[in-house]
């Protein structure tokens, strides 16, 4: 359930200070924010089955995502990775198995931070101004004026403060996706699911968006789950990469490369090669 | 904002009126020279004179007022029912299965063919005209409202649900605004049908109104008044269209197709 956690929170200050008050400070060496940052939700999946009209998509999948972690799921088209994401978000119901999304210990049940998803398409309301589109992310939370104020802050965070009064049709594809990101983040979610959100963008815009997502994730400490078929995107962003095959997790890799990560880093390239080999079925010891 | 319109803008505004103006000039010339008989086709100046007389006696305003009232009443009743049923059938499968087939059957009956029946039912009273206008206006509003709701992007609806919109909020913020462009198309069709139906109904059975004014003028061979009535229909049609366009521009400013068109 997406519960009202935000109405009792003060309106966040400038972008750089937007971290839960007790979150660990960003380390200078660029280490990932340690798992267990208060706001992140943890996800536990046990024996998950999902079938569409008798065709199994997921068969007996087990998975645990630590709170505050950044996990990428890669796999061929149709391997069930998007279905897994939609199941965790509660957009589909499992055929069998259990999914538990848990707030950090000590959070009152009503105050659990919400889960949000960013789709491949921006899915903005064409008839609402940019700032009102972001305020959709606060549906049911607080007053109208309060929602607008926070939406404006979220726009600033993604660098689109000056577009607040525009119609979505006047924005470029990358800008629209940034508005969608602001909408997903404005309610300060505990879990952000990203369903190939950058697939439709050109290469340079995509790299800019990846940096933006990483920066905001490190500042806010939510749990991030990225579904992508771009392996280089997965290794650039994630702490952990899961390769899904035939409805199960076939490969589970940690990415221990420190952040900020340099594009073209040899460790990342090696990892990317390994995952690609696995996906393409080149014989190689895993 | 309030600066004078530039010559280019004036020229733009004048272009649509060039053809009507040329026709008027040609018409006046043809009658004045004697190419066309004054008894069959009065010159524009004669029509203007007839209009002036009708305004002076108050006939024009009375009849125009009565016709407008009838048109609007029929429009509100028929359009209201069409809109409501279009919404209901767009939002509920059950409602659509129950009523859409019947509506589609009735739709293919030309509504003006009901005039003899309507006269039998209601005589030549106000109900007859209200009924016919309402019936004529109903279908375009119904069909376009339904189509508008049907063609809403399901991805947007899913987005609204993910963000926790209630059913009312989903309707108000996603479904209705998304259906609006299509509803406006229906509105414009309906306005045209509204005048058409009313004038036909008034021509056949009425004791007041614009259509009646034209019929009476025909009996007394007042060709100028007949032409005057026809010109008024043209102006009313244009007026309704202009109002709808302004409404569209105000409500659909988000849509690049309507922005400062």
Coordinates of C-alpha atoms in Angstrom, one line a residue:
Chain A
X1 CA 0.0 0.0 0.0
X2 CA 1.2 3.5 -0.7
X3 CA 0.7 5.1 2.6
X4 CA 0.8 8.7 3.6
X5 CA 4.2 9.1 5.1
X6 CA 4.9 12.5 3.7
X7 CA 2.3 14.8 5.0
X8 CA 4.0 14.8 8.4
X9 CA 7.4 15.5 7.0
X10 CA 8.7 19.0 6.6
X11 CA 9.0 20.3 3.0
X12 CA 12.6 19.4 2.0
X13 CA 15.1 22.1 1.6
X14 CA 17.5 22.7 -1.3
X15 CA 18.4 19.7 -3.4
X16 CA 21.8 19.1 -1.9
X17 CA 20.3 18.7 1.6
X18 CA 17.7 16.2 0.6
X19 CA 18.8 13.2 2.6
X20 CA 17.0 11.7 5.5
X21 CA 18.3 13.5 8.5
X22 CA 20.0 10.4 9.9
X23 CA 21.3 9.1 6.7
X24 CA 25.1 8.5 6.6
X25 CA 26.9 11.3 4.9
X26 CA 28.2 10.7 1.4
X27 CA 31.7 9.4 1.7
X28 CA 34.4 11.3 0.0
X29 CA 35.9 8.3 -1.7
X30 CA 32.7 7.7 -3.5
X31 CA 31.8 4.5 -1.8
X32 CA 28.2 3.4 -2.2
X33 CA 25.9 4.5 0.5
X34 CA 25.9 1.6 2.9
X35 CA 22.9 -0.7 2.8
X36 CA 20.4 -0.1 5.5
X37 CA 19.9 3.6 5.0
X38 CA 16.7 4.3 7.0
X39 CA 14.3 5.1 4.1
X40 CA 14.9 2.1 1.8
X41 CA 12.5 -0.7 1.7
X42 CA 13.8 -4.3 1.6
X43 CA 12.2 -6.8 -0.7
X44 CA 12.0 -10.6 -0.1
X45 CA 10.7 -12.9 -2.7
X46 CA 10.2 -16.6 -2.0
X47 CA 9.1 -19.3 -4.4
X48 CA 7.5 -16.8 -6.8
X49 CA 5.5 -18.3 -9.7
X50 CA 3.7 -16.3 -12.3
X51 CA 1.9 -17.7 -15.4
X52 CA -0.1 -15.9 -18.0
X53 CA -2.8 -18.1 -19.5
X54 CA -0.9 -21.2 -18.5
X55 CA 2.4 -20.1 -19.9
X56 CA 4.9 -19.9 -17.0
X57 CA 6.9 -16.7 -16.9
X58 CA 8.5 -17.0 -13.5
X59 CA 9.0 -20.4 -11.9
X60 CA 10.1 -20.6 -8.3
X61 CA 12.1 -17.4 -8.1
X62 CA 13.8 -16.5 -4.8
X63 CA 15.4 -13.1 -4.2
X64 CA 16.3 -10.7 -1.4
X65 CA 17.0 -7.0 -2.0
X66 CA 18.7 -5.2 0.9
X67 CA 17.2 -1.8 1.9
X68 CA 19.0 1.0 0.1
X69 CA 20.7 -1.2 -2.5
X70 CA 20.8 -0.6 -6.2
X71 CA 20.1 -3.8 -8.2
X72 CA 19.8 -4.3 -11.9
X73 CA 18.0 -7.1 -13.6
X74 CA 19.1 -8.0 -17.1
X75 CA 17.9 -10.7 -19.4
X76 CA 16.7 -11.3 -22.9
X77 CA 13.3 -10.0 -24.0
X78 CA 10.5 -12.1 -22.6
X79 CA 12.6 -13.6 -19.8
X80 CA 10.2 -12.3 -17.2
X81 CA 12.3 -9.4 -15.8
X82 CA 9.5 -6.8 -16.3
X83 CA 7.0 -9.2 -14.9
X84 CA 9.1 -9.6 -11.8
X85 CA 9.3 -5.9 -11.4
X86 CA 5.5 -5.4 -11.8
X87 CA 4.9 -8.2 -9.3
X88 CA 7.1 -6.5 -6.7
X89 CA 5.3 -3.2 -7.3
X90 CA 2.0 -5.0 -6.8
X91 CA 0.8 -4.3 -10.4
X92 CA 0.4 -8.0 -11.0
X93 CA -0.6 -10.7 -8.6
X94 CA 1.6 -13.8 -8.2
X95 CA 0.3 -17.2 -9.2
X96 CA 2.1 -18.6 -6.2
X97 CA 4.8 -17.6 -3.8
X98 CA 5.4 -14.7 -1.5
X99 CA 6.6 -11.1 -1.9
X100 CA 7.3 -9.1 1.2
X101 CA 8.2 -5.4 0.9
X102 CA 9.3 -4.3 4.4
X103 CA 10.0 -0.9 5.8
X104 CA 13.1 -0.6 8.1
X105 CA 12.6 -1.9 11.6
X106 CA 11.0 0.7 13.8
X107 CA 9.0 2.5 11.2
X108 CA 5.4 2.8 12.2
X109 CA 3.2 0.7 9.8
X110 CA 1.3 3.8 8.6
X111 CA 4.5 5.6 7.8
X112 CA 6.1 3.2 5.4
X113 CA 7.6 5.1 2.5
X114 CA 5.8 4.4 -0.8
X115 CA 6.9 2.3 -3.8
X116 CA 7.2 4.0 -7.1
X117 CA 7.8 2.9 -10.7
X118 CA 9.3 4.7 -13.6
X119 CA 8.0 3.3 -16.9
X120 CA 9.8 3.1 -20.2
X121 CA 7.5 5.9 -21.6
X122 CA 7.2 9.1 -19.5
X123 CA 3.4 8.7 -19.3
X124 CA 2.9 12.3 -18.5
X125 CA -0.6 13.8 -18.6
X126 CA -0.5 15.9 -21.8
X127 CA -3.2 18.2 -20.4
X128 CA -1.4 19.0 -17.1
X129 CA 1.4 21.5 -16.8
X130 CA 4.8 20.0 -15.9
X131 CA 4.6 21.0 -12.3
X132 CA 1.1 19.5 -12.0
X133 CA 2.4 16.3 -13.6
X134 CA 5.0 16.1 -10.9
X135 CA 2.4 16.8 -8.3
X136 CA 0.5 13.6 -9.5
X137 CA 3.3 11.8 -7.5
X138 CA 1.8 13.3 -4.3
X139 CA -1.8 12.3 -5.0
X140 CA -3.7 12.3 -1.8
X141 CA -0.9 13.8 0.2
X142 CA -1.2 17.2 1.8
X143 CA -2.7 20.4 0.5
X144 CA -2.8 21.5 -3.1
X145 CA -0.4 24.4 -2.5
X146 CA 1.9 22.1 -0.5
X147 CA 1.9 19.6 -3.3
X148 CA 2.8 22.2 -5.9
X149 CA 5.7 23.5 -3.7
X150 CA 7.2 20.1 -3.3
X151 CA 6.7 19.4 -7.0
X152 CA 8.6 22.5 -7.8
X153 CA 11.5 21.4 -5.5
X154 CA 11.5 18.0 -7.2
X155 CA 11.7 19.7 -10.6
X156 CA 14.7 21.6 -9.4
X157 CA 16.4 18.4 -8.4
X158 CA 16.2 17.1 -11.9
X159 CA 17.2 20.5 -13.4
X160 CA 13.9 21.5 -14.9
X161 CA 12.7 24.2 -12.5
X162 CA 12.3 26.6 -15.4
X163 CA 9.9 24.3 -17.2
X164 CA 7.4 24.1 -14.4
X165 CA 4.7 26.0 -16.3
X166 CA 5.1 24.4 -19.7
X167 CA 3.0 21.7 -21.4
X168 CA 4.7 18.3 -21.7
X169 CA 4.3 18.5 -25.5
X170 CA 6.9 21.3 -25.6
X171 CA 9.6 19.2 -23.9
X172 CA 12.2 16.9 -25.5
X173 CA 12.1 13.1 -24.8
X174 CA 14.9 13.3 -22.2
X175 CA 13.2 16.2 -20.4
X176 CA 9.9 14.3 -20.3
X177 CA 11.6 11.4 -18.7
X178 CA 13.2 13.7 -16.2
X179 CA 9.8 15.0 -15.3
X180 CA 8.6 11.4 -14.9
X181 CA 11.6 10.8 -12.6
X182 CA 10.7 13.9 -10.5
X183 CA 7.1 12.6 -10.3
X184 CA 8.4 9.2 -9.0
X185 CA 10.7 10.8 -6.5
X186 CA 8.6 13.7 -5.2
X187 CA 6.9 11.5 -2.6
X188 CA 10.3 10.3 -1.3
X189 CA 9.8 6.6 -2.1
X190 CA 11.4 3.8 -0.2
X191 CA 11.6 1.7 -3.4
X192 CA 12.0 3.0 -6.9
X193 CA 11.5 0.5 -9.7
X194 CA 12.8 1.5 -13.1
X195 CA 11.3 -0.4 -16.0
X196 CA 13.8 0.3 -18.9
X197 CA 13.2 4.0 -18.3
X198 CA 16.0 5.1 -20.6
X199 CA 15.4 2.7 -23.5
X200 CA 13.9 5.3 -25.8
X201 CA 16.5 8.0 -25.2
X202 CA 19.5 8.8 -27.4
X203 CA 23.0 7.7 -26.1
X204 CA 24.1 11.0 -24.7
X205 CA 20.8 11.8 -23.0
X206 CA 20.9 8.4 -21.6
X207 CA 24.3 8.8 -20.0
X208 CA 23.1 12.1 -18.5
X209 CA 20.0 10.4 -17.1
X210 CA 22.1 7.6 -15.6
X211 CA 24.3 10.1 -13.8
X212 CA 21.2 11.9 -12.5
X213 CA 19.6 8.7 -11.2
X214 CA 22.8 7.7 -9.5
X215 CA 23.3 11.0 -7.9
X216 CA 19.7 11.2 -6.6
X217 CA 19.8 7.6 -5.4
X218 CA 23.0 8.2 -3.4
X219 CA 21.5 11.4 -1.9
X220 CA 18.1 9.8 -1.0
X221 CA 19.0 6.2 0.0
X222 CA 15.9 4.5 -1.5
X223 CA 16.1 0.9 -2.7
X224 CA 16.5 0.9 -6.5
X225 CA 15.6 -1.9 -8.8
X226 CA 16.4 -1.3 -12.5
X227 CA 15.2 -3.5 -15.3
X228 CA 17.2 -3.0 -18.4
X229 CA 18.6 -4.9 -21.5
X230 CA 21.5 -2.5 -21.7
X231 CA 24.2 -4.4 -19.9
X232 CA 26.6 -1.4 -19.8
X233 CA 23.8 0.6 -18.1
X234 CA 23.4 -2.1 -15.5
X235 CA 27.1 -2.3 -14.7
X236 CA 27.4 1.5 -14.6
X237 CA 24.6 1.9 -12.0
X238 CA 24.1 -1.2 -9.9
X239 CA 25.7 -2.7 -6.9
X240 CA 24.4 -6.1 -7.9
X241 CA 23.3 -7.5 -11.2
X242 CA 20.8 -10.4 -11.6
X243 CA 20.6 -12.2 -14.9
X244 CA 17.1 -13.7 -15.3
X245 CA 16.7 -16.7 -17.6
X246 CA 13.7 -19.0 -18.1
X247 CA 11.9 -17.5 -15.1
X248 CA 14.8 -17.9 -12.6
X249 CA 17.8 -16.0 -11.5
X250 CA 20.7 -17.5 -13.5
X251 CA 23.5 -15.3 -12.4
X252 CA 23.9 -13.1 -9.4
X253 CA 26.9 -10.8 -9.5
X254 CA 28.2 -8.1 -7.1
X255 CA 29.6 -4.9 -8.7
X256 CA 32.4 -3.8 -6.3
X257 CA 33.6 -0.9 -8.5
X258 CA 33.7 2.3 -6.4
X259 CA 31.5 5.3 -7.3
X260 CA 31.5 7.6 -9.1
X261 CA 32.3 5.1 -11.8
X262 CA 34.3 6.1 -14.8
X263 CA 32.8 5.1 -18.2
X264 CA 35.2 2.6 -19.9
X265 CA 36.6 1.4 -16.5
X266 CA 38.4 -1.9 -17.3
X267 CA 36.7 -3.7 -14.3
X268 CA 33.3 -2.6 -15.6
X269 CA 34.1 -3.7 -19.1
X270 CA 35.2 -7.1 -17.9
X271 CA 32.0 -7.6 -15.9
X272 CA 29.9 -6.4 -18.9
X273 CA 31.7 -8.9 -21.1
X274 CA 31.0 -11.7 -18.7
X275 CA 27.3 -10.9 -18.5
X276 CA 27.1 -10.6 -22.3
X277 CA 28.8 -13.9 -22.7
X278 CA 26.3 -15.5 -20.4
X279 CA 23.4 -13.9 -22.1
X280 CA 24.6 -14.9 -25.6
X281 CA 25.4 -18.4 -24.4
X282 CA 29.1 -18.3 -25.2
X283 CA 30.6 -21.2 -23.2
X284 CA 32.5 -19.8 -20.3
X285 CA 32.8 -20.8 -16.7
X286 CA 30.5 -18.6 -14.6
Chain B
X1 CA -0.3 42.4 -25.4
X2 CA -2.5 45.3 -26.3
X3 CA -0.5 46.6 -29.2
X4 CA -2.1 47.2 -32.5
X5 CA -2.5 44.3 -34.8
X6 CA 0.3 44.2 -37.4
X7 CA -0.6 44.5 -41.1
X8 CA 0.3 40.8 -41.5
X9 CA -2.2 39.8 -38.9
X10 CA -4.9 42.0 -40.4
X11 CA -4.3 40.4 -43.7
X12 CA -4.5 36.9 -42.1
X13 CA -7.8 37.8 -40.5
X14 CA -9.2 39.2 -43.8
X15 CA -8.4 36.2 -45.9
X16 CA -11.4 33.9 -44.9
X17 CA -13.8 36.8 -45.7
X18 CA -12.5 37.4 -49.2
X19 CA -14.7 34.8 -50.9
X20 CA -18.0 35.8 -49.2
X21 CA -17.3 39.5 -49.9
X22 CA -16.6 38.7 -53.6
X23 CA -19.8 36.7 -53.9
X24 CA -21.8 39.6 -52.4
X25 CA -20.3 42.2 -54.8
X26 CA -20.9 39.9 -57.8
X27 CA -24.4 39.2 -56.7
X28 CA -25.3 42.9 -56.3
X29 CA -23.8 43.6 -59.6
X30 CA -25.7 40.8 -61.3
X31 CA -29.0 42.0 -60.0
X32 CA -28.3 45.7 -60.6
X33 CA -27.4 45.1 -64.2
X34 CA -30.5 43.0 -64.7
X35 CA -28.8 39.6 -65.3
X36 CA -30.9 38.1 -62.5
X37 CA -34.6 38.9 -61.9
X38 CA -35.3 40.9 -58.8
X39 CA -38.3 38.7 -58.1
X40 CA -36.3 35.5 -57.9
X41 CA -33.2 36.8 -56.2
X42 CA -33.2 40.1 -54.4
X43 CA -30.0 42.2 -54.4
X44 CA -28.0 42.3 -51.2
X45 CA -29.1 45.9 -50.6
X46 CA -32.7 44.8 -50.7
X47 CA -32.0 42.0 -48.2
X48 CA -30.3 44.6 -46.0
X49 CA -33.4 46.8 -46.2
X50 CA -35.6 43.8 -45.3
X51 CA -33.4 43.2 -42.4
X52 CA -33.6 46.8 -41.3
X53 CA -37.4 46.7 -41.5
X54 CA -37.6 43.4 -39.6
X55 CA -35.4 44.9 -36.9
X56 CA -37.5 48.0 -36.7
X57 CA -40.8 46.1 -36.2
X58 CA -39.1 43.8 -33.7
X59 CA -40.1 40.7 -35.7
X60 CA -36.5 39.7 -36.2
X61 CA -35.6 39.8 -32.6
X62 CA -38.7 38.0 -31.4
X63 CA -38.3 35.2 -33.9
X64 CA -34.6 34.9 -33.4
X65 CA -35.1 34.8 -29.7
X66 CA -37.7 32.1 -29.9
X67 CA -35.6 30.0 -32.3
X68 CA -32.5 30.3 -30.1
X69 CA -34.4 29.3 -27.0
X70 CA -35.8 26.2 -28.8
X71 CA -32.4 25.3 -30.2
X72 CA -30.6 25.6 -26.8
X73 CA -33.3 23.8 -24.9
X74 CA -33.2 20.9 -27.3
X75 CA -29.4 21.0 -27.3
X76 CA -29.2 20.9 -23.5
X77 CA -31.7 18.0 -23.2
X78 CA -30.3 15.9 -26.1
X79 CA -26.7 16.7 -25.5
X80 CA -27.0 16.1 -21.8
X81 CA -28.5 12.7 -22.3
X82 CA -26.0 11.8 -25.1
X83 CA -23.1 12.9 -22.9
X84 CA -24.3 11.0 -19.9
X85 CA -24.9 7.8 -21.9
X86 CA -21.6 8.2 -23.7
X87 CA -19.8 8.4 -20.3
X88 CA -21.8 5.5 -18.9
X89 CA -21.1 3.3 -21.9
X90 CA -17.4 4.4 -22.0
X91 CA -16.9 3.5 -18.4
X92 CA -19.1 0.5 -18.0
X93 CA -19.0 -2.6 -20.2
X94 CA -22.4 -3.7 -18.9
X95 CA -24.0 -0.4 -19.7
X96 CA -22.5 -0.5 -23.2
X97 CA -23.6 -4.1 -23.9
X98 CA -27.1 -3.2 -22.7
X99 CA -27.7 0.0 -24.7
X100 CA -25.2 0.5 -27.5
X101 CA -26.8 -1.9 -30.0
X102 CA -30.2 -0.2 -29.6
X103 CA -28.6 3.2 -29.9
X104 CA -26.8 2.2 -33.1
X105 CA -30.0 0.9 -34.6
X106 CA -32.0 4.1 -33.9
X107 CA -29.0 6.2 -35.1
X108 CA -29.4 5.0 -38.7
X109 CA -33.0 6.3 -38.8
X110 CA -32.9 9.8 -40.3
X111 CA -34.4 11.8 -37.4
X112 CA -36.3 14.2 -39.7
X113 CA -38.2 11.2 -41.0
X114 CA -40.0 11.2 -37.7
X115 CA -41.6 14.6 -38.3
X116 CA -45.0 13.2 -39.3
X117 CA -45.0 10.9 -36.2
X118 CA -43.9 13.8 -34.0
X119 CA -46.7 16.0 -35.3
X120 CA -49.2 13.3 -34.5
X121 CA -47.7 12.9 -31.0
X122 CA -47.2 16.5 -30.0
X123 CA -49.1 18.6 -32.6
X124 CA -47.1 21.7 -33.6
X125 CA -46.3 22.7 -30.0
X126 CA -42.9 23.3 -28.5
X127 CA -42.5 19.7 -27.5
X128 CA -42.3 18.6 -31.1
X129 CA -39.4 20.9 -31.8
X130 CA -37.6 20.2 -28.6
X131 CA -37.9 16.4 -29.3
X132 CA -36.6 16.6 -32.8
X133 CA -33.6 18.9 -31.8
X134 CA -32.8 16.7 -28.8
X135 CA -32.9 13.6 -30.9
X136 CA -30.7 15.1 -33.6
X137 CA -28.1 16.4 -31.1
X138 CA -28.0 13.2 -29.1
X139 CA -26.2 11.0 -31.5
X140 CA -23.0 13.0 -32.3
X141 CA -22.5 13.8 -28.7
X142 CA -23.1 10.3 -27.6
X143 CA -20.9 8.7 -30.3
X144 CA -18.0 11.1 -29.8
X145 CA -18.0 11.0 -26.0
X146 CA -17.9 7.2 -26.1
X147 CA -15.1 7.2 -28.7
X148 CA -13.2 9.8 -26.6
X149 CA -13.3 7.6 -23.5
X150 CA -12.5 4.5 -25.5
X151 CA -9.4 6.0 -27.1
X152 CA -7.7 7.0 -23.8
X153 CA -4.2 5.6 -23.5
X154 CA -4.5 2.7 -21.0
X155 CA -0.9 3.4 -20.0
X156 CA -2.0 6.8 -18.5
X157 CA -4.8 5.1 -16.7
X158 CA -2.4 2.6 -15.2
X159 CA -0.1 5.4 -14.3
X160 CA -2.9 7.1 -12.4
X161 CA -3.7 3.9 -10.6
X162 CA -0.1 3.3 -9.6
X163 CA 0.0 6.8 -8.1
X164 CA -3.0 6.0 -6.0
X165 CA -5.7 8.1 -7.8
X166 CA -9.2 7.2 -6.6
X167 CA -11.9 6.4 -9.3
X168 CA -13.2 9.9 -9.2
X169 CA -9.8 11.4 -9.4
X170 CA -8.9 9.1 -12.3
X171 CA -12.0 10.3 -14.1
X172 CA -11.5 14.0 -13.4
X173 CA -7.8 14.1 -14.1
X174 CA -7.2 11.4 -16.7
X175 CA -10.3 10.2 -18.4
X176 CA -12.3 13.3 -18.9
X177 CA -9.5 15.6 -20.1
X178 CA -8.3 12.8 -22.4
X179 CA -11.8 12.4 -24.0
X180 CA -12.3 16.2 -24.3
X181 CA -10.9 16.6 -27.9
X182 CA -13.3 14.0 -29.2
X183 CA -16.2 15.4 -27.2
X184 CA -15.6 18.8 -28.9
X185 CA -15.8 17.2 -32.3
X186 CA -19.2 15.9 -31.3
X187 CA -20.2 19.3 -30.0
X188 CA -19.4 20.9 -33.4
X189 CA -21.4 18.3 -35.3
X190 CA -24.2 18.6 -32.9
X191 CA -24.4 22.4 -33.2
X192 CA -24.8 22.1 -37.0
X193 CA -27.5 19.4 -36.6
X194 CA -29.2 21.6 -34.0
X195 CA -29.8 24.5 -36.4
X196 CA -30.7 22.2 -39.3
X197 CA -33.3 20.3 -37.3
X198 CA -34.8 23.4 -35.8
X199 CA -35.2 25.2 -39.1
X200 CA -36.7 22.2 -40.8
X201 CA -39.1 21.7 -38.0
X202 CA -40.1 25.3 -37.9
X203 CA -40.6 25.4 -41.6
X204 CA -43.0 22.5 -41.5
X205 CA -44.9 23.1 -38.3
X206 CA -44.7 26.3 -36.2
X207 CA -46.3 29.6 -35.5
X208 CA -43.2 31.5 -34.6
X209 CA -39.4 31.4 -35.1
X210 CA -37.0 32.0 -37.9
X211 CA -38.2 29.1 -40.0
X212 CA -41.8 30.3 -39.7
X213 CA -40.8 33.8 -40.6
X214 CA -39.2 32.4 -43.9
X215 CA -42.3 30.3 -44.7
X216 CA -44.6 33.2 -44.2
X217 CA -42.5 35.4 -46.4
X218 CA -42.7 32.8 -49.1
X219 CA -46.5 32.9 -49.0
X220 CA -46.4 36.7 -49.6
X221 CA -43.7 36.4 -52.2
X222 CA -41.3 38.5 -50.0
X223 CA -38.2 37.0 -51.5
X224 CA -35.9 39.4 -49.7
X225 CA -37.1 38.2 -46.3
X226 CA -36.6 34.6 -47.4
X227 CA -33.0 35.3 -48.3
X228 CA -32.6 37.3 -45.1
X229 CA -33.6 34.3 -43.1
X230 CA -31.2 32.1 -45.0
X231 CA -28.3 34.6 -44.4
X232 CA -29.2 34.6 -40.7
X233 CA -28.9 30.8 -40.6
X234 CA -25.4 31.2 -42.1
X235 CA -24.4 33.7 -39.5
X236 CA -25.8 31.7 -36.6
X237 CA -23.9 28.7 -37.9
X238 CA -20.7 30.7 -38.1
X239 CA -21.3 32.1 -34.6
X240 CA -21.8 28.7 -33.1
X241 CA -18.6 27.5 -34.7
X242 CA -16.6 30.4 -33.5
X243 CA -17.8 29.9 -30.0
X244 CA -16.8 26.3 -30.1
X245 CA -13.4 27.1 -31.5
X246 CA -12.8 29.6 -28.7
X247 CA -13.9 27.0 -26.1
X248 CA -11.6 24.5 -27.7
X249 CA -8.7 26.8 -27.6
X250 CA -9.3 27.5 -24.0
X251 CA -9.8 23.9 -22.9
X252 CA -7.3 22.2 -25.2
X253 CA -4.4 24.6 -25.0
X254 CA -2.2 21.7 -24.0
X255 CA -2.7 20.0 -27.4
X256 CA -0.3 21.3 -30.1
X257 CA -3.1 20.8 -32.7
X258 CA -5.2 23.6 -31.1
X259 CA -2.6 26.0 -29.8
X260 CA -3.0 29.4 -31.5
X261 CA -4.5 27.7 -34.5

